[in-house]
PDB file of C-alpha atoms and ligand atoms in Angstrom:
ATOM      1  CA  UNK A1304    -139.637  22.093 -53.164  1.00 97.00           C
ATOM      2  CA  UNK A1305    -137.162  23.731 -55.539  1.00 98.00           C
ATOM      3  CA  UNK A1306    -138.332  24.508 -59.067  1.00 98.00           C
ATOM      4  CA  UNK A1307    -135.449  24.465 -61.537  1.00 98.00           C
ATOM      5  CA  UNK A1308    -136.033  25.841 -65.020  1.00 98.00           C
ATOM      6  CA  UNK A1309    -134.008  24.018 -67.653  1.00 98.00           C
ATOM      7  CA  UNK A1310    -133.083  25.757 -70.916  1.00 98.00           C
ATOM      8  CA  UNK A1311    -136.517  25.038 -72.489  1.00 98.00           C
ATOM      9  CA  UNK A1312    -138.579  25.408 -69.325  1.00 98.00           C
ATOM     10  CA  UNK A1313    -137.906  28.963 -68.320  1.00 96.00           C
ATOM     11  CA  UNK A1314    -141.138  30.265 -69.860  1.00 96.00           C
ATOM     12  CA  UNK A1315    -143.120  28.199 -67.301  1.00 98.00           C
ATOM     13  CA  UNK A1316    -140.734  27.523 -64.404  1.00 98.00           C
ATOM     14  CA  UNK A1317    -140.853  31.043 -62.899  1.00 97.00           C
ATOM     15  CA  UNK A1318    -144.602  31.197 -62.979  1.00 98.00           C
ATOM     16  CA  UNK A1319    -145.012  27.672 -61.536  1.00 98.00           C
ATOM     17  CA  UNK A1320    -142.663  28.548 -58.650  1.00 98.00           C
ATOM     18  CA  UNK A1321    -144.454  31.840 -57.997  1.00 98.00           C
ATOM     19  CA  UNK A1322    -147.851  30.173 -57.887  1.00 98.00           C
ATOM     20  CA  UNK A1323    -146.501  27.516 -55.476  1.00 98.00           C
ATOM     21  CA  UNK A1324    -144.620  30.059 -53.396  1.00 98.00           C
ATOM     22  CA  UNK A1325    -141.581  27.809 -53.917  1.00 98.00           C
ATOM     23  CA  UNK A1326    -137.952  28.699 -54.574  1.00 98.00           C
ATOM     24  CA  UNK A1327    -136.894  28.987 -58.187  1.00 98.00           C
ATOM     25  CA  UNK A1328    -133.514  28.527 -59.760  1.00 98.00           C
ATOM     26  CA  UNK A1329    -132.311  28.613 -63.341  1.00 98.00           C
ATOM     27  CA  UNK A1330    -130.123  25.776 -64.555  1.00 98.00           C
ATOM     28  CA  UNK A1331    -127.024  27.104 -66.313  1.00 98.00           C
ATOM     29  CA  UNK A1332    -126.504  25.284 -69.590  1.00 98.00           C
ATOM     30  CA  UNK A1333    -123.396  25.820 -71.688  1.00 98.00           C
ATOM     31  CA  UNK A1334    -122.023  24.171 -74.761  1.00 97.00           C
ATOM     32  CA  UNK A1335    -118.420  23.400 -75.533  1.00 98.00           C
ATOM     33  CA  UNK A1336    -117.194  24.213 -79.046  1.00 97.00           C
ATOM     34  CA  UNK A1337    -117.858  20.611 -80.095  1.00 97.00           C
ATOM     35  CA  UNK A1338    -121.504  20.860 -78.906  1.00 96.00           C
ATOM     36  CA  UNK A1339    -121.112  18.829 -75.722  1.00 98.00           C
ATOM     37  CA  UNK A1340    -123.430  20.141 -73.012  1.00 98.00           C
ATOM     38  CA  UNK A1341    -122.375  21.193 -69.533  1.00 98.00           C
ATOM     39  CA  UNK A1342    -124.974  21.925 -66.856  1.00 98.00           C
ATOM     40  CA  UNK A1343    -124.534  23.712 -63.553  1.00 98.00           C
ATOM     41  CA  UNK A1344    -126.940  24.087 -60.637  1.00 98.00           C
ATOM     42  CA  UNK A1345    -127.054  27.412 -58.861  1.00 97.00           C
ATOM     43  CA  UNK A1346    -128.817  26.375 -55.633  1.00 96.00           C
ATOM     44  CA  UNK A1347    -128.270  24.059 -52.722  1.00 96.00           C
ATOM     45  CA  UNK A1348    -129.945  20.740 -53.552  1.00 98.00           C
ATOM     46  CA  UNK A1349    -129.323  18.772 -50.334  1.00 98.00           C
ATOM     47  CA  UNK A1350    -132.530  17.071 -49.146  1.00 98.00           C
ATOM     48  CA  UNK A1351    -134.610  19.081 -51.612  1.00 98.00           C
ATOM     49  CA  UNK A1352    -137.463  17.845 -53.771  1.00 98.00           C
ATOM     50  CA  UNK A1353    -136.107  19.111 -57.081  1.00 98.00           C
ATOM     51  CA  UNK A1354    -138.574  19.750 -59.902  1.00 98.00           C
ATOM     52  CA  UNK A1355    -136.910  20.106 -63.296  1.00 98.00           C
ATOM     53  CA  UNK A1356    -139.128  21.952 -65.780  1.00 98.00           C
ATOM     54  CA  UNK A1357    -138.210  21.190 -69.361  1.00 98.00           C
ATOM     55  CA  UNK A1358    -140.291  21.281 -72.512  1.00 97.00           C
ATOM     56  CA  UNK A1359    -138.865  19.396 -75.475  1.00 97.00           C
ATOM     57  CA  UNK A1360    -138.787  21.379 -78.697  1.00 96.00           C
ATOM     58  CA  UNK A1361    -136.304  22.505 -81.343  1.00 94.00           C
ATOM     59  CA  UNK A1362    -133.132  20.746 -80.117  1.00 95.00           C
ATOM     60  CA  UNK A1363    -134.988  17.905 -78.461  1.00 96.00           C
ATOM     61  CA  UNK A1364    -131.968  15.613 -78.188  1.00 97.00           C
ATOM     62  CA  UNK A1365    -130.062  18.357 -76.357  1.00 98.00           C
ATOM     63  CA  UNK A1366    -133.095  18.898 -74.121  1.00 98.00           C
ATOM     64  CA  UNK A1367    -132.993  15.222 -73.238  1.00 98.00           C
ATOM     65  CA  UNK A1368    -129.275  15.065 -72.489  1.00 98.00           C
ATOM     66  CA  UNK A1369    -129.656  18.205 -70.390  1.00 98.00           C
ATOM     67  CA  UNK A1370    -132.297  16.691 -68.068  1.00 98.00           C
ATOM     68  CA  UNK A1371    -130.336  13.453 -67.744  1.00 98.00           C
ATOM     69  CA  UNK A1372    -127.185  15.353 -66.765  1.00 98.00           C
ATOM     70  CA  UNK A1373    -129.219  17.528 -64.399  1.00 98.00           C
ATOM     71  CA  UNK A1374    -130.989  14.642 -62.701  1.00 98.00           C
ATOM     72  CA  UNK A1375    -127.811  12.590 -62.182  1.00 98.00           C
ATOM     73  CA  UNK A1376    -126.037  15.684 -60.830  1.00 98.00           C
ATOM     74  CA  UNK A1377    -128.918  16.581 -58.504  1.00 98.00           C
ATOM     75  CA  UNK A1378    -128.701  13.072 -57.046  1.00 98.00           C
ATOM     76  CA  UNK A1379    -124.951  13.518 -56.473  1.00 98.00           C
ATOM     77  CA  UNK A1380    -125.686  16.733 -54.581  1.00 98.00           C
ATOM     78  CA  UNK A1381    -128.111  14.951 -52.262  1.00 98.00           C
ATOM     79  CA  UNK A1382    -131.537  15.818 -53.722  1.00 98.00           C
ATOM     80  CA  UNK A1383    -134.241  13.844 -51.904  1.00 98.00           C
ATOM     81  CA  UNK A1384    -136.463  13.378 -54.920  1.00 98.00           C
ATOM     82  CA  UNK A1385    -136.197  14.450 -58.573  1.00 98.00           C
ATOM     83  CA  UNK A1386    -139.308  15.174 -60.580  1.00 98.00           C
ATOM     84  CA  UNK A1387    -139.501  15.962 -64.282  1.00 98.00           C
ATOM     85  CA  UNK A1388    -142.237  18.325 -65.443  1.00 98.00           C
ATOM     86  CA  UNK A1389    -142.412  17.980 -69.207  1.00 98.00           C
ATOM     87  CA  UNK A1390    -145.160  20.266 -70.542  1.00 98.00           C
ATOM     88  CA  UNK A1391    -144.430  18.737 -73.947  1.00 98.00           C
ATOM     89  CA  UNK A1392    -142.840  15.295 -73.941  1.00 98.00           C
ATOM     90  CA  UNK A1393    -141.522  14.067 -77.304  1.00 97.00           C
ATOM     91  CA  UNK A1394    -141.114  10.700 -79.013  1.00 97.00           C
ATOM     92  CA  UNK A1395    -144.569   9.451 -78.017  1.00 96.00           C
ATOM     93  CA  UNK A1396    -145.837   9.218 -81.618  1.00 94.00           C
ATOM     94  CA  UNK A1397    -143.335   6.520 -82.612  1.00 96.00           C
ATOM     95  CA  UNK A1398    -145.201   3.962 -80.503  1.00 95.00           C
ATOM     96  CA  UNK A1399    -144.781   1.022 -82.863  1.00 96.00           C
ATOM     97  CA  UNK A1400    -142.508  -0.197 -85.614  1.00 97.00           C
ATOM     98  CA  UNK A1401    -144.214   1.241 -88.690  1.00 94.00           C
ATOM     99  CA  UNK A1402    -141.522  -0.153 -91.024  1.00 94.00           C
ATOM    100  CA  UNK A1403    -139.210  -3.066 -90.544  1.00 96.00           C
ATOM    101  CA  UNK A1404    -135.945  -2.131 -88.841  1.00 97.00           C
ATOM    102  CA  UNK A1405    -137.255   1.039 -87.158  1.00 97.00           C
ATOM    103  CA  UNK A1406    -136.860   1.870 -83.477  1.00 97.00           C
ATOM    104  CA  UNK A1407    -139.921   1.986 -81.247  1.00 97.00           C
ATOM    105  CA  UNK A1408    -138.689   5.255 -79.797  1.00 97.00           C
ATOM    106  CA  UNK A1409    -141.486   5.812 -77.286  1.00 97.00           C
ATOM    107  CA  UNK A1410    -140.416   3.001 -74.935  1.00 97.00           C
ATOM    108  CA  UNK A1411    -136.701   3.657 -75.343  1.00 98.00           C
ATOM    109  CA  UNK A1412    -136.929   7.344 -74.439  1.00 98.00           C
ATOM    110  CA  UNK A1413    -139.360   6.644 -71.580  1.00 98.00           C
ATOM    111  CA  UNK A1414    -136.823   4.091 -70.300  1.00 98.00           C
ATOM    112  CA  UNK A1415    -134.203   6.842 -69.996  1.00 98.00           C
ATOM    113  CA  UNK A1416    -136.574   8.962 -67.921  1.00 98.00           C
ATOM    114  CA  UNK A1417    -137.370   5.933 -65.717  1.00 98.00           C
ATOM    115  CA  UNK A1418    -133.711   5.496 -65.013  1.00 98.00           C
ATOM    116  CA  UNK A1419    -133.053   9.064 -63.883  1.00 98.00           C
ATOM    117  CA  UNK A1420    -136.276  10.377 -62.297  1.00 98.00           C
ATOM    118  CA  UNK A1421    -138.595   9.514 -59.426  1.00 98.00           C
ATOM    119  CA  UNK A1422    -141.705  10.786 -61.186  1.00 98.00           C
ATOM    120  CA  UNK A1423    -142.798  12.589 -64.321  1.00 98.00           C
ATOM    121  CA  UNK A1424    -145.643  14.975 -65.214  1.00 98.00           C
ATOM    122  CA  UNK A1425    -146.655  15.313 -68.862  1.00 98.00           C
ATOM    123  CA  UNK A1426    -149.252  17.647 -70.354  1.00 98.00           C
ATOM    124  CA  UNK A1427    -151.541  16.017 -72.937  1.00 98.00           C
ATOM    125  CA  UNK A1428    -149.252  13.158 -73.957  1.00 97.00           C
ATOM    126  CA  UNK A1429    -149.852  11.730 -77.414  1.00 95.00           C
ATOM    127  CA  UNK A1430    -151.257   8.348 -76.404  1.00 93.00           C
ATOM    128  CA  UNK A1431    -152.459   6.356 -79.363  1.00 90.00           C
ATOM    129  CA  UNK A1432    -151.900   2.633 -79.050  1.00 92.00           C
ATOM    130  CA  UNK A1433    -151.262   2.898 -75.296  1.00 92.00           C
ATOM    131  CA  UNK A1434    -154.055   4.103 -73.023  1.00 90.00           C
ATOM    132  CA  UNK A1435    -152.100   5.610 -70.200  1.00 96.00           C
ATOM    133  CA  UNK A1436    -148.681   6.888 -69.183  1.00 97.00           C
ATOM    134  CA  UNK A1437    -148.423   3.950 -66.768  1.00 97.00           C
ATOM    135  CA  UNK A1438    -148.045   1.689 -69.776  1.00 97.00           C
ATOM    136  CA  UNK A1439    -145.081   3.760 -70.958  1.00 98.00           C
ATOM    137  CA  UNK A1440    -143.198   4.814 -67.813  1.00 98.00           C
ATOM    138  CA  UNK A1441    -142.276   2.531 -64.923  1.00 98.00           C
ATOM    139  CA  UNK A1442    -141.884   5.471 -62.509  1.00 98.00           C
ATOM    140  CA  UNK A1443    -144.912   7.353 -61.153  1.00 98.00           C
ATOM    141  CA  UNK A1444    -146.373   9.345 -64.028  1.00 98.00           C
ATOM    142  CA  UNK A1445    -149.098  11.961 -64.068  1.00 98.00           C
ATOM    143  CA  UNK A1446    -151.039  13.055 -67.113  1.00 98.00           C
ATOM    144  CA  UNK A1447    -152.344  16.600 -67.217  1.00 98.00           C
ATOM    145  CA  UNK A1448    -154.719  17.958 -69.807  1.00 98.00           C
ATOM    146  CA  UNK A1449    -155.350  21.459 -71.105  1.00 98.00           C
ATOM    147  CA  UNK A1450    -158.878  20.540 -72.221  1.00 98.00           C
ATOM    148  CA  UNK A1451    -160.584  22.683 -69.532  1.00 98.00           C
ATOM    149  CA  UNK A1452    -158.424  25.676 -70.481  1.00 98.00           C
ATOM    150  CA  UNK A1453    -159.156  25.177 -74.192  1.00 98.00           C
ATOM    151  CA  UNK A1454    -162.881  24.850 -73.476  1.00 98.00           C
ATOM    152  CA  UNK A1455    -162.766  28.067 -71.461  1.00 98.00           C
ATOM    153  CA  UNK A1456    -160.894  29.888 -74.253  1.00 98.00           C
ATOM    154  CA  UNK A1457    -163.434  28.823 -76.877  1.00 98.00           C
ATOM    155  CA  UNK A1458    -166.373  29.814 -74.688  1.00 97.00           C
ATOM    156  CA  UNK A1459    -164.923  33.269 -74.112  1.00 98.00           C
ATOM    157  CA  UNK A1460    -163.741  33.964 -77.646  1.00 98.00           C
ATOM    158  CA  UNK A1461    -165.622  32.022 -80.342  1.00 97.00           C
ATOM    159  CA  UNK A1462    -169.379  32.266 -80.921  1.00 95.00           C
ATOM    160  CA  UNK A1463    -171.436  29.173 -81.796  1.00 94.00           C
ATOM    161  CA  UNK A1464    -168.470  26.947 -82.673  1.00 97.00           C
ATOM    162  CA  UNK A1465    -168.419  23.478 -84.196  1.00 97.00           C
ATOM    163  CA  UNK A1466    -165.365  21.482 -83.170  1.00 97.00           C
ATOM    164  CA  UNK A1467    -163.443  19.273 -85.571  1.00 97.00           C
ATOM    165  CA  UNK A1468    -160.864  16.614 -84.744  1.00 96.00           C
ATOM    166  CA  UNK A1469    -158.599  16.142 -87.781  1.00 95.00           C
ATOM    167  CA  UNK A1470    -157.893  12.434 -87.209  1.00 91.00           C
ATOM    168  CA  UNK A1471    -159.195   9.444 -85.296  1.00 88.00           C
ATOM    169  CA  UNK A1472    -156.995  10.033 -82.220  1.00 88.00           C
ATOM    170  CA  UNK A1473    -158.001  13.667 -81.859  1.00 91.00           C
ATOM    171  CA  UNK A1474    -161.416  12.836 -80.352  1.00 92.00           C
ATOM    172  CA  UNK A1475    -159.661  12.995 -76.947  1.00 93.00           C
ATOM    173  CA  UNK A1476    -159.314  16.720 -77.448  1.00 96.00           C
ATOM    174  CA  UNK A1477    -161.952  17.779 -79.985  1.00 96.00           C
ATOM    175  CA  UNK A1478    -164.898  15.701 -78.737  1.00 96.00           C
ATOM    176  CA  UNK A1479    -163.972  16.053 -75.094  1.00 97.00           C
ATOM    177  CA  UNK A1480    -163.766  19.865 -75.341  1.00 98.00           C
ATOM    178  CA  UNK A1481    -167.003  19.981 -77.380  1.00 98.00           C
ATOM    179  CA  UNK A1482    -168.809  18.016 -74.652  1.00 97.00           C
ATOM    180  CA  UNK A1483    -167.527  20.411 -71.993  1.00 98.00           C
ATOM    181  CA  UNK A1484    -169.027  23.432 -73.761  1.00 98.00           C
ATOM    182  CA  UNK A1485    -172.079  21.708 -75.245  1.00 97.00           C
ATOM    183  CA  UNK A1486    -170.932  22.198 -78.855  1.00 97.00           C
ATOM    184  CA  UNK A1487    -171.341  19.951 -81.876  1.00 95.00           C
ATOM    185  CA  UNK A1488    -168.260  18.003 -83.033  1.00 95.00           C
ATOM    186  CA  UNK A1489    -167.048  15.842 -85.896  1.00 95.00           C
ATOM    187  CA  UNK A1490    -163.954  13.660 -86.191  1.00 95.00           C
ATOM    188  CA  UNK A1491    -162.246  13.364 -89.579  1.00 94.00           C
ATOM    189  CA  UNK A1492    -160.268  10.406 -90.867  1.00 92.00           C
ATOM    190  CA  UNK A1493    -156.641  10.988 -91.787  1.00 91.00           C
ATOM    191  CA  UNK A1494    -154.306   8.912 -93.884  1.00 91.00           C
ATOM    192  CA  UNK A1495    -150.653   9.813 -93.526  1.00 90.00           C
ATOM    193  CA  UNK A1496    -148.347   8.962 -96.434  1.00 90.00           C
ATOM    194  CA  UNK A1497    -145.301  10.842 -95.102  1.00 90.00           C
ATOM    195  CA  UNK A1498    -144.404  13.696 -92.752  1.00 88.00           C
ATOM    196  CA  UNK A1499    -145.449  16.114 -95.498  1.00 86.00           C
ATOM    197  CA  UNK A1500    -148.327  14.294 -97.152  1.00 91.00           C
ATOM    198  CA  UNK A1501    -151.635  13.619 -95.428  1.00 88.00           C
ATOM    199  CA  UNK A1502    -155.192  13.218 -96.683  1.00 91.00           C
ATOM    200  CA  UNK A1503    -158.301  13.843 -94.605  1.00 90.00           C
ATOM    201  CA  UNK A1504    -161.886  12.714 -95.151  1.00 91.00           C
ATOM    202  CA  UNK A1505    -165.237  13.410 -93.529  1.00 88.00           C
ATOM    203  CA  UNK A1506    -167.314  10.336 -92.710  1.00 84.00           C
ATOM    204  CA  UNK A1507    -170.621  11.927 -91.831  1.00 83.00           C
ATOM    205  CA  UNK A1508    -172.103  14.847 -93.780  1.00 84.00           C
ATOM    206  CA  UNK A1509    -172.215  18.225 -92.088  1.00 88.00           C
ATOM    207  CA  UNK A1510    -173.324  21.672 -93.229  1.00 88.00           C
ATOM    208  CA  UNK A1511    -170.721  24.216 -92.196  1.00 93.00           C
ATOM    209  CA  UNK A1512    -172.144  27.225 -94.030  1.00 92.00           C
ATOM    210  CA  UNK A1513    -171.542  30.360 -91.973  1.00 89.00           C
ATOM    211  CA  UNK A1514    -170.163  28.337 -89.050  1.00 94.00           C
ATOM    212  CA  UNK A1515    -167.156  29.126 -86.881  1.00 97.00           C
ATOM    213  CA  UNK A1516    -165.169  25.930 -87.248  1.00 98.00           C
ATOM    214  CA  UNK A1517    -162.554  25.099 -84.618  1.00 98.00           C
ATOM    215  CA  UNK A1518    -160.071  22.326 -85.373  1.00 98.00           C
ATOM    216  CA  UNK A1519    -158.747  20.971 -82.066  1.00 98.00           C
ATOM    217  CA  UNK A1520    -155.678  18.720 -81.899  1.00 96.00           C
ATOM    218  CA  UNK A1521    -152.906  17.879 -79.467  1.00 97.00           C
ATOM    219  CA  UNK A1522    -149.886  18.603 -81.677  1.00 97.00           C
ATOM    220  CA  UNK A1523    -149.315  20.846 -84.657  1.00 97.00           C
ATOM    221  CA  UNK A1524    -145.930  20.234 -86.220  1.00 96.00           C
ATOM    222  CA  UNK A1525    -145.581  20.974 -89.954  1.00 96.00           C
ATOM    223  CA  UNK A1526    -149.228  22.078 -90.070  1.00 96.00           C
ATOM    224  CA  UNK A1527    -150.071  19.792 -92.999  1.00 95.00           C
ATOM    225  CA  UNK A1528    -152.827  18.001 -91.066  1.00 95.00           C
ATOM    226  CA  UNK A1529    -154.547  21.296 -90.270  1.00 96.00           C
ATOM    227  CA  UNK A1530    -154.083  22.773 -93.768  1.00 96.00           C
ATOM    228  CA  UNK A1531    -155.597  19.670 -95.406  1.00 95.00           C
ATOM    229  CA  UNK A1532    -158.473  19.629 -92.916  1.00 96.00           C
ATOM    230  CA  UNK A1533    -159.109  23.332 -93.501  1.00 96.00           C
ATOM    231  CA  UNK A1534    -159.353  22.853 -97.283  1.00 95.00           C
ATOM    232  CA  UNK A1535    -162.049  20.232 -96.780  1.00 94.00           C
ATOM    233  CA  UNK A1536    -163.888  22.364 -94.213  1.00 95.00           C
ATOM    234  CA  UNK A1537    -163.862  25.411 -96.517  1.00 94.00           C
ATOM    235  CA  UNK A1538    -165.399  23.314 -99.308  1.00 92.00           C
ATOM    236  CA  UNK A1539    -168.193  22.509 -96.846  1.00 92.00           C
ATOM    237  CA  UNK A1540    -168.863  26.221 -96.347  1.00 93.00           C
ATOM    238  CA  UNK A1541    -166.935  27.080 -93.145  1.00 95.00           C
ATOM    239  CA  UNK A1542    -166.918  30.845 -92.559  1.00 91.00           C
ATOM    240  CA  UNK A1543    -164.036  31.201 -90.077  1.00 97.00           C
ATOM    241  CA  UNK A1544    -161.497  28.485 -89.382  1.00 98.00           C
ATOM    242  CA  UNK A1545    -159.629  28.357 -86.088  1.00 98.00           C
ATOM    243  CA  UNK A1546    -157.020  25.852 -85.036  1.00 98.00           C
ATOM    244  CA  UNK A1547    -156.464  25.315 -81.326  1.00 98.00           C
ATOM    245  CA  UNK A1548    -153.737  22.940 -80.229  1.00 98.00           C
ATOM    246  CA  UNK A1549    -152.027  22.025 -76.997  1.00 98.00           C
ATOM    247  CA  UNK A1550    -148.478  21.738 -78.327  1.00 98.00           C
ATOM    248  CA  UNK A1551    -147.615  24.278 -81.013  1.00 98.00           C
ATOM    249  CA  UNK A1552    -144.372  22.885 -82.359  1.00 97.00           C
ATOM    250  CA  UNK A1553    -144.873  24.813 -85.622  1.00 97.00           C
ATOM    251  CA  UNK A1554    -141.796  23.631 -87.500  1.00 96.00           C
ATOM    252  CA  UNK A1555    -140.600  25.176 -90.740  1.00 92.00           C
ATOM    253  CA  UNK A1556    -143.056  27.870 -91.832  1.00 94.00           C
ATOM    254  CA  UNK A1557    -146.242  26.400 -90.338  1.00 96.00           C
ATOM    255  CA  UNK A1558    -147.463  29.699 -88.874  1.00 97.00           C
ATOM    256  CA  UNK A1559    -146.932  31.536 -92.168  1.00 96.00           C
ATOM    257  CA  UNK A1560    -148.862  28.805 -94.021  1.00 96.00           C
ATOM    258  CA  UNK A1561    -151.730  29.187 -91.559  1.00 97.00           C
ATOM    259  CA  UNK A1562    -151.814  32.949 -92.102  1.00 96.00           C
ATOM    260  CA  UNK A1563    -151.804  32.432 -95.888  1.00 96.00           C
ATOM    261  CA  UNK A1564    -154.730  30.022 -95.584  1.00 95.00           C
ATOM    262  CA  UNK A1565    -156.602  32.405 -93.256  1.00 96.00           C
ATOM    263  CA  UNK A1566    -156.549  29.973 -90.345  1.00 98.00           C
ATOM    264  CA  UNK A1567    -156.545  31.648 -86.940  1.00 98.00           C
ATOM    265  CA  UNK A1568    -154.213  29.641 -84.733  1.00 98.00           C
ATOM    266  CA  UNK A1569    -154.059  29.477 -80.947  1.00 98.00           C
ATOM    267  CA  UNK A1570    -151.956  27.187 -78.757  1.00 98.00           C
ATOM    268  CA  UNK A1571    -151.167  26.701 -75.106  1.00 98.00           C
ATOM    269  CA  UNK A1572    -147.728  27.735 -73.873  1.00 98.00           C
ATOM    270  CA  UNK A1573    -146.353  24.211 -73.294  1.00 98.00           C
ATOM    271  CA  UNK A1574    -144.033  25.373 -76.098  1.00 98.00           C
ATOM    272  CA  UNK A1575    -143.427  29.128 -76.321  1.00 97.00           C
ATOM    273  CA  UNK A1576    -144.496  30.604 -79.662  1.00 96.00           C
ATOM    274  CA  UNK A1577    -146.379  33.559 -81.157  1.00 95.00           C
ATOM    275  CA  UNK A1578    -149.746  31.775 -80.973  1.00 97.00           C
ATOM    276  CA  UNK A1579    -149.431  30.751 -77.308  1.00 98.00           C
ATOM    277  CA  UNK A1580    -152.440  32.428 -75.707  1.00 98.00           C
ATOM    278  CA  UNK A1581    -153.468  29.738 -73.205  1.00 98.00           C
ATOM    279  CA  UNK A1582    -151.316  29.555 -70.060  1.00 98.00           C
ATOM    280  CA  UNK A1583    -150.835  26.106 -68.500  1.00 98.00           C
ATOM    281  CA  UNK A1584    -148.615  27.175 -65.576  1.00 98.00           C
ATOM    282  CA  UNK A1585    -151.536  27.399 -63.119  1.00 98.00           C
ATOM    283  CA  UNK A1586    -152.687  23.899 -63.913  1.00 98.00           C
ATOM    284  CA  UNK A1587    -149.155  22.496 -63.507  1.00 98.00           C
ATOM    285  CA  UNK A1588    -148.685  24.329 -60.181  1.00 98.00           C
ATOM    286  CA  UNK A1589    -152.035  23.060 -58.878  1.00 98.00           C
ATOM    287  CA  UNK A1590    -151.080  19.482 -59.722  1.00 97.00           C
ATOM    288  CA  UNK A1591    -147.685  19.780 -58.018  1.00 97.00           C
ATOM    289  CA  UNK A1592    -149.061  21.344 -54.846  1.00 95.00           C
TER     290      UNK A1592
HETATM  291  C1  R5P B1904    -150.685  13.049 -84.819  1.00 61.91           C
HETATM  292  O1  R5P B1904    -151.507  12.155 -84.880  1.00 61.91           O
HETATM  293  C2  R5P B1904    -150.926  14.331 -84.099  1.00 61.91           C
HETATM  294  O2  R5P B1904    -152.076  14.311 -83.333  1.00 61.91           O
HETATM  295  C3  R5P B1904    -150.968  15.505 -85.056  1.00 61.91           C
HETATM  296  O3  R5P B1904    -152.146  15.458 -85.821  1.00 61.91           O
HETATM  297  C4  R5P B1904    -149.773  15.535 -85.953  1.00 61.91           C
HETATM  298  O4  R5P B1904    -148.594  15.333 -85.218  1.00 61.91           O
HETATM  299  C5  R5P B1904    -149.687  16.837 -86.706  1.00 61.91           C
HETATM  300  O5  R5P B1904    -148.554  16.835 -87.514  1.00 61.91           O
HETATM  301  P1  R5P B1904    -148.426  17.862 -88.703  1.00 61.91           P
HETATM  302  O6  R5P B1904    -148.729  19.233 -88.163  1.00 61.91           O
HETATM  303  O7  R5P B1904    -146.992  17.724 -89.150  1.00 61.91           O
HETATM  304  O8  R5P B1904    -149.387  17.437 -89.780  1.00 61.91           O
END
C-alpha cells in the first residue's frame, strides 16, 4: 500500500502511513499562471494499492480536480487499486433542490468520485436525507466517525457536561456522544434563512445554570449556528460553553467570533486549524489496515 498525501492531505497522510508502516509519498501539485493544475507522482505506482489522502477545504474545486488528475494518472502508471481517503468530503449538504433551477450537487460530485476511484473513505459525512454513503456513491464507500474520539476528549477534559445538538440532524453526533459517556443531551431546532442567518429554538425546557454546556456538531463553517445556539444557552444560565465539531471549516472570522462570545472551540484535525486538538489519523489507519 502506498499512501500519497495530496495538497490538502499532508497533515494526516504522513501519520497514517507511519501507523500502517506503509510507504508515503507527497504528490507534487503546481499551478500554471492561468491557475490550471499540474500534478506529479514521485513514486513507482505499478501494481500498487494507491491511497490518496485529500481533505477538501479552502480551494475545494482545486482539491477535486487534483484528485481526479491524480487518480487518472495513477491508473495510467499501472496502479492496481486507487482509494480516496477524504477526512472531510464536501458538497454533501446540497442533497436536494432547495430552490427551482439549483443543482443537486451531492450526487453530481459523488458521481465524479465513482468514475475515478475504486473505493472511498469519508469521516463523518453530512448525511441528512440519505441514510448511508451507499446511497450516494456507487463504488465501495466506508463511513468513519470521530464520535468515540470526541467522547473520550469530553470525558478527559470537561466535568459534568450537558451535550447540545444545534439542529435536528446533529443528534447523530450530540446524542450519540452523550450516550457513550452517560451525559444528558438536548437537540435544538434550527431554521436557516440564508448562509448567514439562522434561528435556533429549544423544544423542551432545561435548566443550564452553572452547567458546562458542550455543543456538538459535524461541521462548523461560518459559525452562525453555534453563535445563535450559544446565545440561547447563555440565556438559560450556561456557565461555560464549548463547541466540539468534527470538521472545523471556520470560514471568514468564525474563530474570532467564538473568542469574542467566550465559546471554547475544539475540532478534530480532518481539516487543519488552530482548534484541531483531536487526531483522527489513528482511526483512519486502523480502518485501512
Ligand atoms: C448543517 O446542518 C451542519 O450540520 C452545520 O450545522 C452547518 O453547516 C454549520 O454552518 P454554519 O457554521 O455556517 O452555521
